[in-house]
mmCIF file of N, CA and C in Angstrom:
data_model
loop_
_atom_site.group_PDB
_atom_site.id
_atom_site.type_symbol
_atom_site.label_atom_id
_atom_site.label_comp_id
_atom_site.label_asym_id
_atom_site.label_seq_id
_atom_site.Cartn_x
_atom_site.Cartn_y
_atom_site.Cartn_z
ATOM 1 N N MET A 184 109.082 147.477 134.917
ATOM 2 C CA MET A 184 108.329 147.751 133.712
ATOM 3 C C MET A 184 108.993 147.204 132.447
ATOM 4 N N PRO A 185 110.316 147.028 132.404
ATOM 5 C CA PRO A 185 110.920 146.538 131.168
ATOM 6 C C PRO A 185 110.501 145.109 130.823
ATOM 7 N N TYR A 186 109.925 144.427 131.770
ATOM 8 C CA TYR A 186 109.518 143.053 131.480
ATOM 9 C C TYR A 186 108.303 142.996 130.563
ATOM 10 N N THR A 187 107.652 144.136 130.360
ATOM 11 C CA THR A 187 106.548 144.161 129.399
ATOM 12 C C THR A 187 107.056 143.882 127.987
ATOM 13 N N TYR A 188 108.324 144.187 127.704
ATOM 14 C CA TYR A 188 108.893 143.857 126.393
ATOM 15 C C TYR A 188 108.764 142.352 126.172
ATOM 16 N N TYR A 189 109.204 141.642 127.182
ATOM 17 C CA TYR A 189 109.227 140.187 127.076
ATOM 18 C C TYR A 189 107.820 139.603 127.053
ATOM 19 N N ILE A 190 106.938 140.180 127.834
ATOM 20 C CA ILE A 190 105.576 139.649 127.909
ATOM 21 C C ILE A 190 104.879 139.741 126.558
ATOM 22 N N SER A 191 104.960 140.884 125.891
ATOM 23 C CA SER A 191 104.288 141.021 124.597
ATOM 24 C C SER A 191 104.923 140.110 123.547
ATOM 25 N N ALA A 192 106.244 140.087 123.482
ATOM 26 C CA ALA A 192 106.922 139.238 122.501
ATOM 27 C C ALA A 192 106.700 137.757 122.796
ATOM 28 N N LEU A 193 106.774 137.393 124.061
ATOM 29 C CA LEU A 193 106.588 135.996 124.449
ATOM 30 C C LEU A 193 105.150 135.531 124.210
ATOM 31 N N THR A 194 104.191 136.381 124.503
ATOM 32 C CA THR A 194 102.784 136.025 124.282
ATOM 33 C C THR A 194 102.528 135.726 122.810
ATOM 34 N N LEU A 195 103.000 136.596 121.943
ATOM 35 C CA LEU A 195 102.776 136.377 120.511
ATOM 36 C C LEU A 195 103.552 135.157 120.004
ATOM 37 N N THR A 196 104.726 134.919 120.560
ATOM 38 C CA THR A 196 105.491 133.737 120.173
ATOM 39 C C THR A 196 104.756 132.462 120.583
ATOM 40 N N VAL A 197 104.247 132.434 121.792
ATOM 41 C CA VAL A 197 103.513 131.257 122.278
ATOM 42 C C VAL A 197 102.242 131.036 121.461
ATOM 43 N N VAL A 198 101.535 132.108 121.159
ATOM 44 C CA VAL A 198 100.332 131.983 120.325
ATOM 45 C C VAL A 198 100.704 131.404 118.957
ATOM 46 N N GLY A 199 101.796 131.888 118.382
ATOM 47 C CA GLY A 199 102.252 131.355 117.095
ATOM 48 C C GLY A 199 102.582 129.873 117.174
ATOM 49 N N ILE A 200 103.283 129.461 118.213
ATOM 50 C CA ILE A 200 103.642 128.051 118.366
ATOM 51 C C ILE A 200 102.395 127.187 118.544
ATOM 52 N N VAL A 201 101.457 127.632 119.373
ATOM 53 C CA VAL A 201 100.230 126.861 119.610
ATOM 54 C C VAL A 201 99.431 126.715 118.320
ATOM 55 N N PHE A 202 99.270 127.813 117.581
ATOM 56 C CA PHE A 202 98.520 127.720 116.324
ATOM 57 C C PHE A 202 99.275 126.969 115.240
ATOM 58 N N TRP A 203 100.591 126.949 115.329
ATOM 59 C CA TRP A 203 101.381 126.175 114.378
ATOM 60 C C TRP A 203 101.186 124.677 114.644
ATOM 61 N N LYS A 204 101.228 124.307 115.910
ATOM 62 C CA LYS A 204 101.061 122.894 116.272
ATOM 63 C C LYS A 204 99.606 122.439 116.210
ATOM 64 N N TYR A 205 98.680 123.319 116.577
ATOM 65 C CA TYR A 205 97.257 122.968 116.643
ATOM 66 C C TYR A 205 96.415 124.014 115.909
ATOM 67 N N PRO A 206 96.539 124.072 114.579
ATOM 68 C CA PRO A 206 95.766 125.081 113.847
ATOM 69 C C PRO A 206 94.268 124.738 113.849
ATOM 70 N N PRO A 207 93.414 125.749 113.726
ATOM 71 C CA PRO A 207 91.985 125.481 113.624
ATOM 72 C C PRO A 207 91.707 124.666 112.362
ATOM 73 N N LYS A 208 90.928 123.630 112.500
ATOM 74 C CA LYS A 208 90.688 122.715 111.379
ATOM 75 C C LYS A 208 89.698 123.273 110.365
ATOM 76 N N LYS A 209 88.635 123.877 110.846
ATOM 77 C CA LYS A 209 87.574 124.343 109.948
ATOM 78 C C LYS A 209 87.479 125.855 109.992
ATOM 79 N N ILE A 210 87.017 126.422 108.907
ATOM 80 C CA ILE A 210 86.803 127.859 108.827
ATOM 81 C C ILE A 210 85.804 128.255 109.903
ATOM 82 N N ASN A 211 86.183 129.256 110.688
ATOM 83 C CA ASN A 211 85.310 129.713 111.761
ATOM 84 C C ASN A 211 85.493 131.209 111.976
ATOM 85 N N GLY A 212 84.597 131.795 112.708
ATOM 86 C CA GLY A 212 84.670 133.217 112.994
ATOM 87 C C GLY A 212 85.172 133.516 114.384
ATOM 88 N N LEU A 213 85.641 132.499 115.095
ATOM 89 C CA LEU A 213 86.022 132.676 116.489
ATOM 90 C C LEU A 213 87.530 132.829 116.696
ATOM 91 N N TYR A 214 88.331 131.968 116.106
ATOM 92 C CA TYR A 214 89.771 132.035 116.330
ATOM 93 C C TYR A 214 90.528 131.549 115.108
ATOM 94 N N GLY A 215 91.801 131.889 115.049
ATOM 95 C CA GLY A 215 92.651 131.556 113.925
ATOM 96 C C GLY A 215 92.944 132.805 113.111
ATOM 97 N N TYR A 216 93.596 132.610 111.984
ATOM 98 C CA TYR A 216 93.877 133.711 111.071
ATOM 99 C C TYR A 216 92.636 133.909 110.208
ATOM 100 N N ARG A 217 91.840 134.933 110.539
ATOM 101 C CA ARG A 217 90.545 135.128 109.909
ATOM 102 C C ARG A 217 90.528 136.402 109.077
ATOM 103 N N THR A 218 90.707 136.263 107.785
ATOM 104 C CA THR A 218 90.544 137.386 106.867
ATOM 105 C C THR A 218 89.654 136.911 105.728
ATOM 106 N N THR A 219 89.211 137.840 104.920
ATOM 107 C CA THR A 219 88.360 137.486 103.780
ATOM 108 C C THR A 219 89.078 136.505 102.862
ATOM 109 N N ARG A 220 90.337 136.770 102.615
ATOM 110 C CA ARG A 220 91.104 135.919 101.709
ATOM 111 C C ARG A 220 91.324 134.520 102.296
ATOM 112 N N SER A 221 91.543 134.424 103.602
ATOM 113 C CA SER A 221 91.792 133.107 104.197
ATOM 114 C C SER A 221 90.515 132.271 104.280
ATOM 115 N N ARG A 222 89.359 132.907 104.242
ATOM 116 C CA ARG A 222 88.085 132.183 104.339
ATOM 117 C C ARG A 222 87.494 131.804 102.986
ATOM 118 N N LYS A 223 88.192 132.092 101.911
ATOM 119 C CA LYS A 223 87.650 131.801 100.576
ATOM 120 C C LYS A 223 87.456 130.314 100.325
ATOM 121 N N SER A 224 88.329 129.485 100.871
ATOM 122 C CA SER A 224 88.213 128.039 100.690
ATOM 123 C C SER A 224 88.886 127.345 101.870
ATOM 124 N N GLN A 225 88.597 126.069 102.020
ATOM 125 C CA GLN A 225 89.230 125.308 103.094
ATOM 126 C C GLN A 225 90.735 125.206 102.854
ATOM 127 N N GLU A 226 91.125 125.095 101.582
ATOM 128 C CA GLU A 226 92.552 125.011 101.263
ATOM 129 C C GLU A 226 93.271 126.310 101.628
ATOM 130 N N ALA A 227 92.663 127.441 101.312
ATOM 131 C CA ALA A 227 93.250 128.737 101.672
ATOM 132 C C ALA A 227 93.298 128.899 103.192
ATOM 133 N N TRP A 228 92.239 128.446 103.864
ATOM 134 C CA TRP A 228 92.181 128.516 105.328
ATOM 135 C C TRP A 228 93.325 127.722 105.957
ATOM 136 N N ASP A 229 93.475 126.475 105.519
ATOM 137 C CA ASP A 229 94.526 125.611 106.073
ATOM 138 C C ASP A 229 95.912 126.205 105.845
ATOM 139 N N PHE A 230 96.127 126.710 104.627
ATOM 140 C CA PHE A 230 97.419 127.321 104.318
ATOM 141 C C PHE A 230 97.663 128.543 105.198
ATOM 142 N N ALA A 231 96.666 129.408 105.312
ATOM 143 C CA ALA A 231 96.813 130.648 106.082
ATOM 144 C C ALA A 231 97.114 130.367 107.552
ATOM 145 N N GLN A 232 96.497 129.334 108.103
ATOM 146 C CA GLN A 232 96.736 129.007 109.515
ATOM 147 C C GLN A 232 98.180 128.601 109.745
ATOM 148 N N ARG A 233 98.686 127.711 108.901
ATOM 149 C CA ARG A 233 100.069 127.250 109.051
ATOM 150 C C ARG A 233 101.071 128.379 108.785
ATOM 151 N N TYR A 234 100.846 129.073 107.690
ATOM 152 C CA TYR A 234 101.794 130.108 107.260
ATOM 153 C C TYR A 234 101.861 131.263 108.260
ATOM 154 N N SER A 235 100.720 131.763 108.685
ATOM 155 C CA SER A 235 100.706 132.901 109.616
ATOM 156 C C SER A 235 101.263 132.511 110.983
ATOM 157 N N ALA A 236 100.970 131.305 111.430
ATOM 158 C CA ALA A 236 101.492 130.851 112.725
ATOM 159 C C ALA A 236 103.015 130.722 112.677
ATOM 160 N N LYS A 237 103.516 130.217 111.579
ATOM 161 C CA LYS A 237 104.968 130.091 111.410
ATOM 162 C C LYS A 237 105.624 131.472 111.439
ATOM 163 N N LEU A 238 105.041 132.428 110.701
ATOM 164 C CA LEU A 238 105.589 133.781 110.683
ATOM 165 C C LEU A 238 105.498 134.450 112.048
ATOM 166 N N LEU A 239 104.375 134.263 112.718
ATOM 167 C CA LEU A 239 104.199 134.855 114.046
ATOM 168 C C LEU A 239 105.247 134.315 115.015
ATOM 169 N N THR A 240 105.543 133.040 114.910
ATOM 170 C CA THR A 240 106.561 132.433 115.764
ATOM 171 C C THR A 240 107.944 133.004 115.455
ATOM 172 N N ILE A 241 108.266 133.108 114.194
ATOM 173 C CA ILE A 241 109.576 133.642 113.786
ATOM 174 C C ILE A 241 109.723 135.092 114.233
ATOM 175 N N PHE A 242 108.713 135.900 113.952
ATOM 176 C CA PHE A 242 108.781 137.310 114.351
ATOM 177 C C PHE A 242 108.770 137.450 115.875
ATOM 178 N N GLY A 243 108.088 136.551 116.548
ATOM 179 C CA GLY A 243 108.069 136.580 118.009
ATOM 180 C C GLY A 243 109.439 136.307 118.600
ATOM 181 N N PHE A 244 110.135 135.317 118.044
ATOM 182 C CA PHE A 244 111.497 135.034 118.524
ATOM 183 C C PHE A 244 112.426 136.212 118.238
ATOM 184 N N ALA A 245 112.272 136.827 117.070
ATOM 185 C CA ALA A 245 113.076 138.008 116.753
ATOM 186 C C ALA A 245 112.782 139.125 117.749
ATOM 187 N N ALA A 246 111.512 139.300 118.085
ATOM 188 C CA ALA A 246 111.130 140.343 119.042
ATOM 189 C C ALA A 246 111.702 140.059 120.428
ATOM 190 N N LEU A 247 111.799 138.791 120.796
ATOM 191 C CA LEU A 247 112.418 138.459 122.086
ATOM 192 C C LEU A 247 113.880 138.898 122.115
ATOM 193 N N ASN A 248 114.569 138.732 120.998
ATOM 194 C CA ASN A 248 115.959 139.180 120.913
ATOM 195 C C ASN A 248 116.054 140.706 120.982
ATOM 196 N N VAL A 249 115.146 141.382 120.289
ATOM 197 C CA VAL A 249 115.117 142.843 120.346
ATOM 198 C C VAL A 249 114.783 143.305 121.763
ATOM 199 N N ALA A 250 113.875 142.606 122.421
ATOM 200 C CA ALA A 250 113.508 142.949 123.799
ATOM 201 C C ALA A 250 114.717 142.829 124.722
ATOM 202 N N ALA A 251 115.495 141.789 124.540
ATOM 203 C CA ALA A 251 116.691 141.613 125.366
ATOM 204 C C ALA A 251 117.682 142.753 125.116
ATOM 205 N N ALA A 252 117.869 143.124 123.857
ATOM 206 C CA ALA A 252 118.776 144.231 123.539
ATOM 207 C C ALA A 252 118.241 145.548 124.104
ATOM 208 N N ALA A 253 116.943 145.769 123.991
ATOM 209 C CA ALA A 253 116.341 146.997 124.525
ATOM 210 C C ALA A 253 116.478 147.053 126.043
ATOM 211 N N HIS A 254 116.353 145.906 126.677
ATOM 212 C CA HIS A 254 116.498 145.853 128.140
ATOM 213 C C HIS A 254 117.937 146.176 128.543
ATOM 214 N N LEU A 255 118.896 145.618 127.816
ATOM 215 C CA LEU A 255 120.299 145.917 128.115
ATOM 216 C C LEU A 255 120.599 147.398 127.907
ATOM 217 N N PHE A 256 120.056 147.961 126.830
ATOM 218 C CA PHE A 256 120.267 149.380 126.555
ATOM 219 C C PHE A 256 119.610 150.231 127.643
ATOM 220 N N ARG A 257 118.439 149.816 128.091
ATOM 221 C CA ARG A 257 117.717 150.543 129.138
ATOM 222 C C ARG A 257 118.554 150.620 130.413
ATOM 223 N N ASN A 258 119.226 149.543 130.729
ATOM 224 C CA ASN A 258 120.045 149.523 131.942
ATOM 225 C C ASN A 258 121.223 150.492 131.859
ATOM 226 N N ARG A 259 121.609 150.865 130.661
ATOM 227 C CA ARG A 259 122.722 151.796 130.485
ATOM 228 C C ARG A 259 122.252 153.252 130.471
ATOM 229 N N LEU A 260 120.954 153.468 130.325
ATOM 230 C CA LEU A 260 120.442 154.842 130.315
ATOM 231 C C LEU A 260 120.543 155.445 131.704
ATOM 232 N N CYS A 261 120.979 156.659 131.757
ATOM 233 C CA CYS A 261 121.070 157.356 133.038
ATOM 234 C C CYS A 261 120.173 158.588 132.976
ATOM 235 N N VAL A 262 118.881 158.338 132.986
ATOM 236 C CA VAL A 262 117.920 159.439 132.937
ATOM 237 C C VAL A 262 116.897 159.229 134.037
ATOM 238 N N ASN A 263 116.034 160.218 134.224
ATOM 239 C CA ASN A 263 115.054 160.088 135.300
ATOM 240 C C ASN A 263 113.985 159.055 134.968
ATOM 241 N N SER A 264 113.228 158.670 135.949
ATOM 242 C CA SER A 264 112.287 157.569 135.808
ATOM 243 C C SER A 264 111.143 157.861 134.846
ATOM 244 N N ASP A 265 110.797 159.141 134.642
ATOM 245 C CA ASP A 265 109.736 159.474 133.690
ATOM 246 C C ASP A 265 110.148 159.082 132.277
ATOM 247 N N TYR A 266 111.387 159.352 131.935
ATOM 248 C CA TYR A 266 111.873 158.982 130.605
ATOM 249 C C TYR A 266 112.001 157.470 130.457
ATOM 250 N N LEU A 267 112.383 156.802 131.518
ATOM 251 C CA LEU A 267 112.472 155.343 131.453
ATOM 252 C C LEU A 267 111.096 154.723 131.230
ATOM 253 N N MET A 268 110.072 155.284 131.855
ATOM 254 C CA MET A 268 108.724 154.766 131.658
ATOM 255 C C MET A 268 108.274 154.995 130.216
ATOM 256 N N LEU A 269 108.564 156.159 129.668
ATOM 257 C CA LEU A 269 108.228 156.439 128.272
ATOM 258 C C LEU A 269 108.984 155.486 127.344
ATOM 259 N N TYR A 270 110.244 155.258 127.632
ATOM 260 C CA TYR A 270 111.060 154.312 126.862
ATOM 261 C C TYR A 270 110.426 152.921 126.900
ATOM 262 N N ASP A 271 110.026 152.480 128.081
ATOM 263 C CA ASP A 271 109.407 151.157 128.232
ATOM 264 C C ASP A 271 108.120 151.050 127.415
ATOM 265 N N ILE A 272 107.296 152.065 127.488
ATOM 266 C CA ILE A 272 106.029 152.053 126.746
ATOM 267 C C ILE A 272 106.290 152.028 125.245
ATOM 268 N N CYS A 273 107.207 152.843 124.782
ATOM 269 C CA CYS A 273 107.514 152.895 123.343
ATOM 270 C C CYS A 273 108.075 151.565 122.838
ATOM 271 N N ILE A 274 108.980 150.975 123.585
ATOM 272 C CA ILE A 274 109.560 149.697 123.166
ATOM 273 C C ILE A 274 108.490 148.607 123.140
ATOM 274 N N THR A 275 107.631 148.573 124.141
ATOM 275 C CA THR A 275 106.572 147.566 124.193
ATOM 276 C C THR A 275 105.625 147.711 123.003
ATOM 277 N N LEU A 276 105.207 148.934 122.713
ATOM 278 C CA LEU A 276 104.321 149.167 121.567
ATOM 279 C C LEU A 276 105.013 148.821 120.253
ATOM 280 N N LEU A 277 106.249 149.227 120.119
ATOM 281 C CA LEU A 277 107.003 148.947 118.898
ATOM 282 C C LEU A 277 107.151 147.446 118.674
ATOM 283 N N LEU A 278 107.502 146.721 119.718
ATOM 284 C CA LEU A 278 107.638 145.267 119.588
ATOM 285 C C LEU A 278 106.312 144.611 119.224
ATOM 286 N N SER A 279 105.228 145.073 119.818
ATOM 287 C CA SER A 279 103.910 144.512 119.505
ATOM 288 C C SER A 279 103.555 144.736 118.038
ATOM 289 N N ILE A 280 103.847 145.919 117.532
ATOM 290 C CA ILE A 280 103.564 146.223 116.130
ATOM 291 C C ILE A 280 104.458 145.409 115.210
ATOM 292 N N ILE A 281 105.750 145.336 115.543
ATOM 293 C CA ILE A 281 106.701 144.588 114.713
ATOM 294 C C ILE A 281 106.326 143.117 114.634
ATOM 295 N N VAL A 282 105.807 142.571 115.704
ATOM 296 C CA VAL A 282 105.450 141.155 115.712
ATOM 297 C C VAL A 282 104.097 140.916 115.043
ATOM 298 N N ALA A 283 103.148 141.802 115.214
ATOM 299 C CA ALA A 283 101.787 141.549 114.745
ATOM 300 C C ALA A 283 101.552 141.921 113.282
ATOM 301 N N ILE A 284 102.056 143.033 112.822
ATOM 302 C CA ILE A 284 101.718 143.540 111.488
ATOM 303 C C ILE A 284 102.405 142.780 110.338
ATOM 304 N N PRO A 285 103.731 142.586 110.352
ATOM 305 C CA PRO A 285 104.363 141.909 109.206
ATOM 306 C C PRO A 285 103.807 140.518 108.886
ATOM 307 N N PRO A 286 103.516 139.672 109.874
ATOM 308 C CA PRO A 286 102.936 138.374 109.502
ATOM 309 C C PRO A 286 101.596 138.497 108.768
ATOM 310 N N ILE A 287 100.803 139.484 109.116
ATOM 311 C CA ILE A 287 99.527 139.692 108.420
ATOM 312 C C ILE A 287 99.776 140.097 106.975
ATOM 313 N N ILE A 288 100.652 141.074 106.785
ATOM 314 C CA ILE A 288 100.952 141.539 105.425
ATOM 315 C C ILE A 288 101.539 140.417 104.580
ATOM 316 N N LEU A 289 102.516 139.705 105.128
ATOM 317 C CA LEU A 289 103.161 138.633 104.361
ATOM 318 C C LEU A 289 102.205 137.480 104.066
ATOM 319 N N THR A 290 101.341 137.150 105.009
ATOM 320 C CA THR A 290 100.365 136.084 104.782
ATOM 321 C C THR A 290 99.372 136.493 103.706
ATOM 322 N N GLU A 291 98.899 137.725 103.752
ATOM 323 C CA GLU A 291 97.961 138.190 102.735
ATOM 324 C C GLU A 291 98.609 138.199 101.344
ATOM 325 N N LEU A 292 99.846 138.618 101.261
ATOM 326 C CA LEU A 292 100.536 138.591 99.973
ATOM 327 C C LEU A 292 100.681 137.166 99.437
ATOM 328 N N GLU A 293 101.008 136.246 100.315
ATOM 329 C CA GLU A 293 101.161 134.852 99.899
ATOM 330 C C GLU A 293 99.820 134.244 99.514
ATOM 331 N N LEU A 294 98.768 134.574 100.248
ATOM 332 C CA LEU A 294 97.431 134.085 99.891
ATOM 333 C C LEU A 294 97.006 134.616 98.522
ATOM 334 N N ARG A 295 97.277 135.895 98.260
ATOM 335 C CA ARG A 295 96.940 136.479 96.970
ATOM 336 C C ARG A 295 97.699 135.791 95.852
ATOM 337 N N LYS A 296 98.970 135.496 96.093
ATOM 338 C CA LYS A 296 99.810 134.840 95.091
ATOM 339 C C LYS A 296 99.316 133.421 94.800
ATOM 340 N N ARG A 297 98.954 132.681 95.843
ATOM 341 C CA ARG A 297 98.580 131.276 95.685
ATOM 342 C C ARG A 297 97.128 131.052 95.319
ATOM 343 N N PHE A 298 96.235 131.897 95.856
ATOM 344 C CA PHE A 298 94.808 131.613 95.714
ATOM 345 C C PHE A 298 94.034 132.725 94.998
ATOM 346 N N GLY A 299 94.735 133.757 94.605
ATOM 347 C CA GLY A 299 94.079 134.835 93.864
ATOM 348 C C GLY A 299 93.369 135.855 94.657
#
């Protein structure tokens, strides 16, 4: 079960890298960084795609490091399996939140600063 740490962090990192290298070209409602602020103009859209993908990649790599540390710490825990499962679930959720939420907040702040 501890490999779920890596799966969530790695998935978001890969998504960030793919969108960084191949961002959506035109404003759309299907994929990419889609918020009201990012859809205001093509320039805002292009900026938001690059910026959010870069942040997602950075936070994803950081989460991979945290996942490795959490896995090492887990191996040192000497508790019953119920607590280990709870630990695994909490770490996985925490890593997912840490990777997903800050890039959104930081991208929105930067969009507000640059595009109003």
